[in-house]
Short mmCIF file of C-alpha atoms in Angstrom, two decimals:
data_model
loop_
_atom_site.label_atom_id
_atom_site.label_comp_id
_atom_site.label_asym_id
_atom_site.label_seq_id
_atom_site.Cartn_x
_atom_site.Cartn_y
_atom_site.Cartn_z
CA UNK M 9 0.11 -0.03 0.08
CA UNK M 10 2.81 2.36 0.54
CA UNK M 11 3.87 2.17 -3.12
CA UNK M 12 0.24 3.20 -4.13
CA UNK M 13 0.24 5.93 -1.51
CA UNK M 14 3.58 7.31 -3.10
CA UNK M 15 1.88 7.11 -6.69
CA UNK M 16 -0.95 9.10 -5.33
CA UNK M 17 1.50 11.74 -3.81
CA UNK M 18 3.63 11.72 -7.10
CA UNK M 19 0.71 12.26 -9.36
CA UNK M 20 -0.83 15.04 -7.12
CA UNK M 21 -3.66 13.14 -5.94
CA UNK M 22 -2.66 14.01 -2.47
CA UNK M 23 -0.41 16.13 -0.39
CA UNK M 24 2.27 15.40 1.87
CA UNK M 25 0.25 16.31 4.78
CA UNK M 26 -2.60 14.29 3.92
CA UNK M 27 -4.17 12.75 7.20
CA UNK M 28 -7.52 11.31 6.11
CA UNK M 29 -7.87 7.60 6.30
CA UNK M 30 -7.99 5.64 2.99
CA UNK M 31 -9.47 2.05 2.88
CA UNK M 32 -7.47 0.97 -0.21
CA UNK M 33 -4.63 3.10 -1.96
CA UNK M 34 -4.52 1.14 -4.85
CA UNK M 35 -8.17 1.51 -5.51
CA UNK M 36 -7.68 5.45 -4.43
CA UNK M 37 -5.15 5.85 -7.25
CA UNK M 38 -7.34 4.18 -10.09
CA UNK M 39 -10.19 6.10 -8.94
CA UNK M 40 -8.49 9.62 -8.63
CA UNK M 41 -6.94 8.91 -12.28
CA UNK M 42 -10.56 8.45 -13.38
CA UNK M 43 -11.95 11.19 -11.61
CA UNK M 44 -13.78 13.72 -13.48
CA UNK M 45 -17.30 15.21 -14.09
CA UNK M 46 -19.38 12.38 -15.71
CA UNK M 47 -21.96 14.87 -16.78
CA UNK M 48 -21.32 16.26 -20.39
CA UNK M 49 -21.89 20.00 -21.10
CA UNK M 50 -23.02 20.83 -17.58
CA UNK M 51 -22.88 24.80 -17.84
CA UNK M 52 -24.66 25.09 -21.16
CA UNK M 53 -21.40 26.09 -23.12
CA UNK M 54 -22.54 23.73 -26.00
CA UNK M 55 -26.29 24.56 -25.94
CA UNK M 56 -28.42 21.61 -25.27
CA UNK M 57 -25.83 19.17 -26.48
CA UNK M 58 -25.68 15.82 -24.36
CA UNK M 59 -28.85 16.57 -22.63
CA UNK M 60 -32.01 14.52 -23.15
CA UNK M 61 -35.07 16.65 -23.36
CA UNK M 62 -37.73 14.71 -21.41
CA UNK M 63 -40.26 17.36 -21.01
CA UNK M 64 -40.35 20.85 -22.85
CA UNK M 65 -43.35 22.90 -21.76
CA UNK M 66 -44.18 26.61 -22.27
CA UNK M 67 -41.70 28.24 -24.69
CA UNK M 68 -39.11 25.31 -23.78
CA UNK M 69 -35.82 25.14 -22.67
CA UNK M 70 -33.35 27.99 -23.19
CA UNK M 71 -29.69 29.04 -22.75
CA UNK M 72 -28.71 32.17 -21.21
CA UNK M 73 -25.61 34.10 -20.27
CA UNK M 74 -25.24 35.01 -16.53
CA UNK M 75 -26.17 36.93 -14.72
CA UNK M 76 -29.30 37.20 -16.78
CA UNK M 77 -32.38 39.54 -16.38
CA UNK M 78 -33.31 39.89 -12.75
CA UNK M 79 -30.20 37.25 -11.74
CA UNK M 80 -27.08 37.17 -9.68
CA UNK M 81 -23.53 36.23 -10.46
CA UNK M 82 -22.76 32.68 -10.27
CA UNK M 83 -20.32 31.74 -7.35
CA UNK M 84 -17.68 30.38 -9.64
CA UNK M 85 -16.49 33.06 -12.26
CA UNK M 86 -15.69 30.48 -14.65
CA UNK M 87 -19.33 29.33 -15.03
CA UNK M 88 -20.74 31.74 -17.83
CA UNK M 89 -24.05 30.26 -18.75
CA UNK M 90 -27.08 28.52 -17.65
CA UNK M 91 -30.31 26.49 -18.81
CA UNK M 92 -33.50 28.07 -18.07
CA UNK M 93 -37.16 26.80 -18.09
CA UNK M 94 -40.47 28.18 -19.09
CA UNK M 95 -44.14 28.34 -17.55
CA UNK M 96 -44.90 24.76 -17.96
CA UNK M 97 -42.66 21.82 -16.89
CA UNK M 98 -39.37 21.53 -18.51
CA UNK M 99 -37.20 18.48 -17.54
CA UNK M 100 -33.94 17.21 -19.01
CA UNK M 101 -31.66 14.35 -18.33
CA UNK M 102 -28.30 12.33 -19.02
CA UNK M 103 -27.83 8.75 -18.61
CA UNK M 104 -24.26 8.05 -17.64
CA UNK M 105 -22.93 4.60 -18.39
CA UNK M 106 -20.28 3.83 -15.72
CA UNK M 107 -18.60 0.59 -17.64
CA UNK M 108 -18.26 2.73 -20.64
CA UNK M 109 -16.59 5.70 -18.49
CA UNK M 110 -13.80 3.16 -17.59
CA UNK M 111 -15.38 1.92 -14.18
CA UNK M 112 -15.09 -1.88 -14.46
CA UNK M 113 -17.97 -4.19 -12.88
CA UNK M 114 -15.57 -5.71 -10.22
CA UNK M 115 -14.80 -2.13 -8.89
CA UNK M 116 -18.50 -1.12 -8.81
CA UNK M 117 -19.62 -4.17 -7.34
CA UNK M 118 -16.98 -4.89 -4.56
CA UNK M 119 -15.69 -1.53 -3.86
CA UNK M 120 -18.85 0.55 -4.68
CA UNK M 121 -16.97 3.97 -4.71
CA UNK M 122 -18.86 6.89 -3.49
CA UNK M 123 -20.99 8.76 -6.10
CA UNK M 124 -21.20 12.46 -5.50
CA UNK M 125 -23.99 14.37 -7.26
CA UNK M 126 -24.42 18.18 -7.18
CA UNK M 127 -26.52 20.82 -9.04
CA UNK M 128 -27.12 24.47 -8.84
CA UNK M 129 -30.26 26.37 -9.25
CA UNK M 130 -31.69 29.83 -8.99
CA UNK M 131 -34.98 31.91 -9.73
CA UNK M 132 -35.32 35.18 -11.55
CA UNK M 133 -35.88 38.13 -8.50
CA UNK M 134 -39.21 38.94 -10.05
CA UNK M 135 -40.91 35.63 -10.39
CA UNK M 136 -41.47 32.55 -8.43
CA UNK M 137 -40.62 29.00 -9.56
CA UNK M 138 -40.55 25.34 -8.82
CA UNK M 139 -37.26 23.28 -9.19
CA UNK M 140 -36.78 19.54 -9.03
CA UNK M 141 -34.01 16.93 -9.09
CA UNK M 142 -34.01 13.06 -9.11
CA UNK M 143 -30.94 10.84 -9.49
CA UNK M 144 -31.15 7.29 -10.05
CA UNK M 145 -28.70 4.25 -9.53
CA UNK M 146 -29.60 1.51 -11.99
CA UNK M 147 -28.66 -1.82 -12.93
CA UNK M 148 -27.68 -3.31 -16.24
CA UNK M 149 -31.33 -4.04 -17.09
CA UNK M 150 -32.37 -0.54 -15.87
CA UNK M 151 -33.89 -1.63 -12.52
CA UNK M 152 -33.56 1.31 -9.83
CA UNK M 153 -31.19 0.11 -7.07
CA UNK M 154 -30.79 3.35 -5.04
CA UNK M 155 -32.23 6.89 -6.06
CA UNK M 156 -32.17 10.50 -4.40
CA UNK M 157 -35.41 12.32 -4.88
CA UNK M 158 -35.53 15.49 -2.64
CA UNK M 159 -38.84 17.24 -2.39
CA UNK M 160 -39.50 19.94 -5.13
CA UNK M 161 -38.19 23.34 -3.95
CA UNK M 162 -40.41 26.41 -4.49
CA UNK M 163 -39.03 29.72 -4.40
CA UNK M 164 -41.29 32.72 -3.93
CA UNK M 165 -41.76 35.67 -6.27
CA UNK M 166 -39.64 38.92 -5.25
CA UNK M 167 -36.68 36.66 -3.91
CA UNK M 168 -32.97 37.40 -3.78
CA UNK M 169 -32.06 35.36 -6.90
CA UNK M 170 -29.35 33.65 -5.26
CA UNK M 171 -27.92 30.48 -6.57
CA UNK M 172 -28.57 27.64 -4.43
CA UNK M 173 -26.72 24.03 -4.26
CA UNK M 174 -28.03 20.69 -3.75
CA UNK M 175 -25.73 17.64 -3.09
CA UNK M 176 -25.96 14.30 -2.35
CA UNK M 177 -23.38 11.25 -1.78
CA UNK M 178 -24.36 7.65 -2.43
CA UNK M 179 -22.32 5.20 -0.29
CA UNK M 180 -22.69 1.52 0.47
CA UNK M 181 -25.35 1.31 -2.25
CA UNK M 182 -26.33 -2.25 -3.69
CA UNK M 183 -23.97 -4.14 -5.95
CA UNK M 184 -24.97 -4.08 -9.47
CA UNK M 185 -24.88 -0.31 -10.34
CA UNK M 186 -24.25 0.35 -14.05
CA UNK M 187 -25.96 3.36 -14.91
CA UNK M 188 -26.68 6.93 -13.27
CA UNK M 189 -29.83 8.75 -14.53
CA UNK M 190 -29.71 12.57 -13.64
CA UNK M 191 -32.84 14.59 -14.18
CA UNK M 192 -33.63 18.01 -13.21
CA UNK M 193 -35.86 21.09 -14.11
CA UNK M 194 -39.06 22.77 -13.40
CA UNK M 195 -41.20 25.66 -14.10
CA UNK M 196 -42.17 29.12 -13.17
CA UNK M 197 -45.27 29.80 -10.60
CA UNK M 198 -46.55 32.86 -12.40
CA UNK M 199 -47.29 31.29 -15.61
CA UNK M 200 -45.61 34.09 -17.57
CA UNK M 201 -44.78 33.38 -21.24
CA UNK M 202 -41.11 33.36 -21.70
CA UNK M 203 -38.34 32.01 -19.69
CA UNK M 204 -39.17 32.79 -16.00
CA UNK M 205 -38.64 29.28 -14.40
CA UNK M 206 -35.64 27.97 -12.43
CA UNK M 207 -32.09 28.47 -13.97
CA UNK M 208 -29.84 25.43 -13.47
CA UNK M 209 -26.10 25.07 -14.25
CA UNK M 210 -22.89 23.59 -13.02
CA UNK M 211 -24.38 20.15 -12.57
CA UNK M 212 -21.95 17.10 -11.72
CA UNK M 213 -21.47 13.49 -11.17
CA UNK M 214 -18.23 12.35 -9.57
CA UNK M 215 -17.04 9.10 -8.48
CA UNK M 216 -14.62 9.41 -5.47
CA UNK M 217 -12.47 7.02 -3.55
CA UNK M 218 -14.38 6.00 -0.21
CA UNK M 219 -13.12 7.16 3.00
CA UNK M 220 -13.36 5.05 6.05
CA UNK M 221 -17.01 5.00 7.13
CA UNK M 222 -20.21 2.68 6.82
CA UNK M 223 -23.23 5.12 6.57
CA UNK M 224 -24.38 6.92 3.37
CA UNK M 225 -24.13 10.64 3.66
CA UNK M 226 -25.92 13.59 2.33
CA UNK M 227 -26.05 17.34 2.06
CA UNK M 228 -29.34 18.63 0.72
CA UNK M 229 -32.35 20.65 1.94
CA UNK M 230 -34.90 19.08 4.44
CA UNK M 231 -37.47 16.87 3.26
CA UNK M 232 -35.09 14.93 0.94
CA UNK M 233 -36.23 11.41 -0.04
CA UNK M 234 -33.50 8.82 -0.10
CA UNK M 235 -34.81 5.34 -1.33
CA UNK M 236 -31.63 3.28 -1.26
CA UNK M 237 -32.89 0.64 1.20
CA UNK M 238 -36.26 0.50 -0.18
CA UNK M 239 -35.12 0.13 -3.78
CA UNK M 240 -32.63 -2.57 -2.75
CA UNK M 241 -35.48 -4.67 -1.13
CA UNK M 242 -37.95 -4.09 -4.18
CA UNK M 243 -36.10 -2.98 -7.26
CA UNK M 244 -38.14 -0.93 -9.64
CA UNK M 245 -37.81 0.22 -13.12
CA UNK M 246 -37.83 3.90 -14.32
CA UNK M 247 -38.25 5.41 -17.55
CA UNK M 248 -34.68 5.94 -18.85
CA UNK M 249 -33.45 8.06 -21.90
CA UNK M 250 -32.12 5.16 -23.77
#
């Protein structure tokens, strides 16, 4: 294990003062080598490329530049654009094939590395909106083995237009995960023609080496719905964009 720790240090995956426990340095090295955002075009730099449009109500999805009308700057200045929804439900998704992205089956079933999901959303200051996010971990035959389904968030009209982050880490999920479905979107609450619904950008799915721990962790708003145990006991299929 000393060899693989040295490799991690050599390649800049850890620093000399690293003091966090790691279960397996060899696995840590390979996971850090593969680590990246598995979602394509997360910040709308390429229009709607790579996104499956599941629902396109009102005036459909649109891409705008930050900060946008009645909006605020994004916390990361490197993010320049966002996707925006309309006055009827707009949902889009990406289906991530983990094996195709270099994560071999034994790794996924035995190590079950942490899967970290993040999304950012905001409302216009002059219009209320409702935002939703659903993330599913699915098997090779598209049965859901675990999911993250926080309650939809409603932001009232005349708000501060601040960008809000929602995140979740899947840990110790059932073996057999081969796909991740990420789906988000929403609509405005005033039913105004145009693009007054929630704005979303900088979404991410990152596979990380697991620190020494047993319980799944989450960082999300109150009211979240985490269905890992229920799904493991009675897997169910979900409509996936395949």
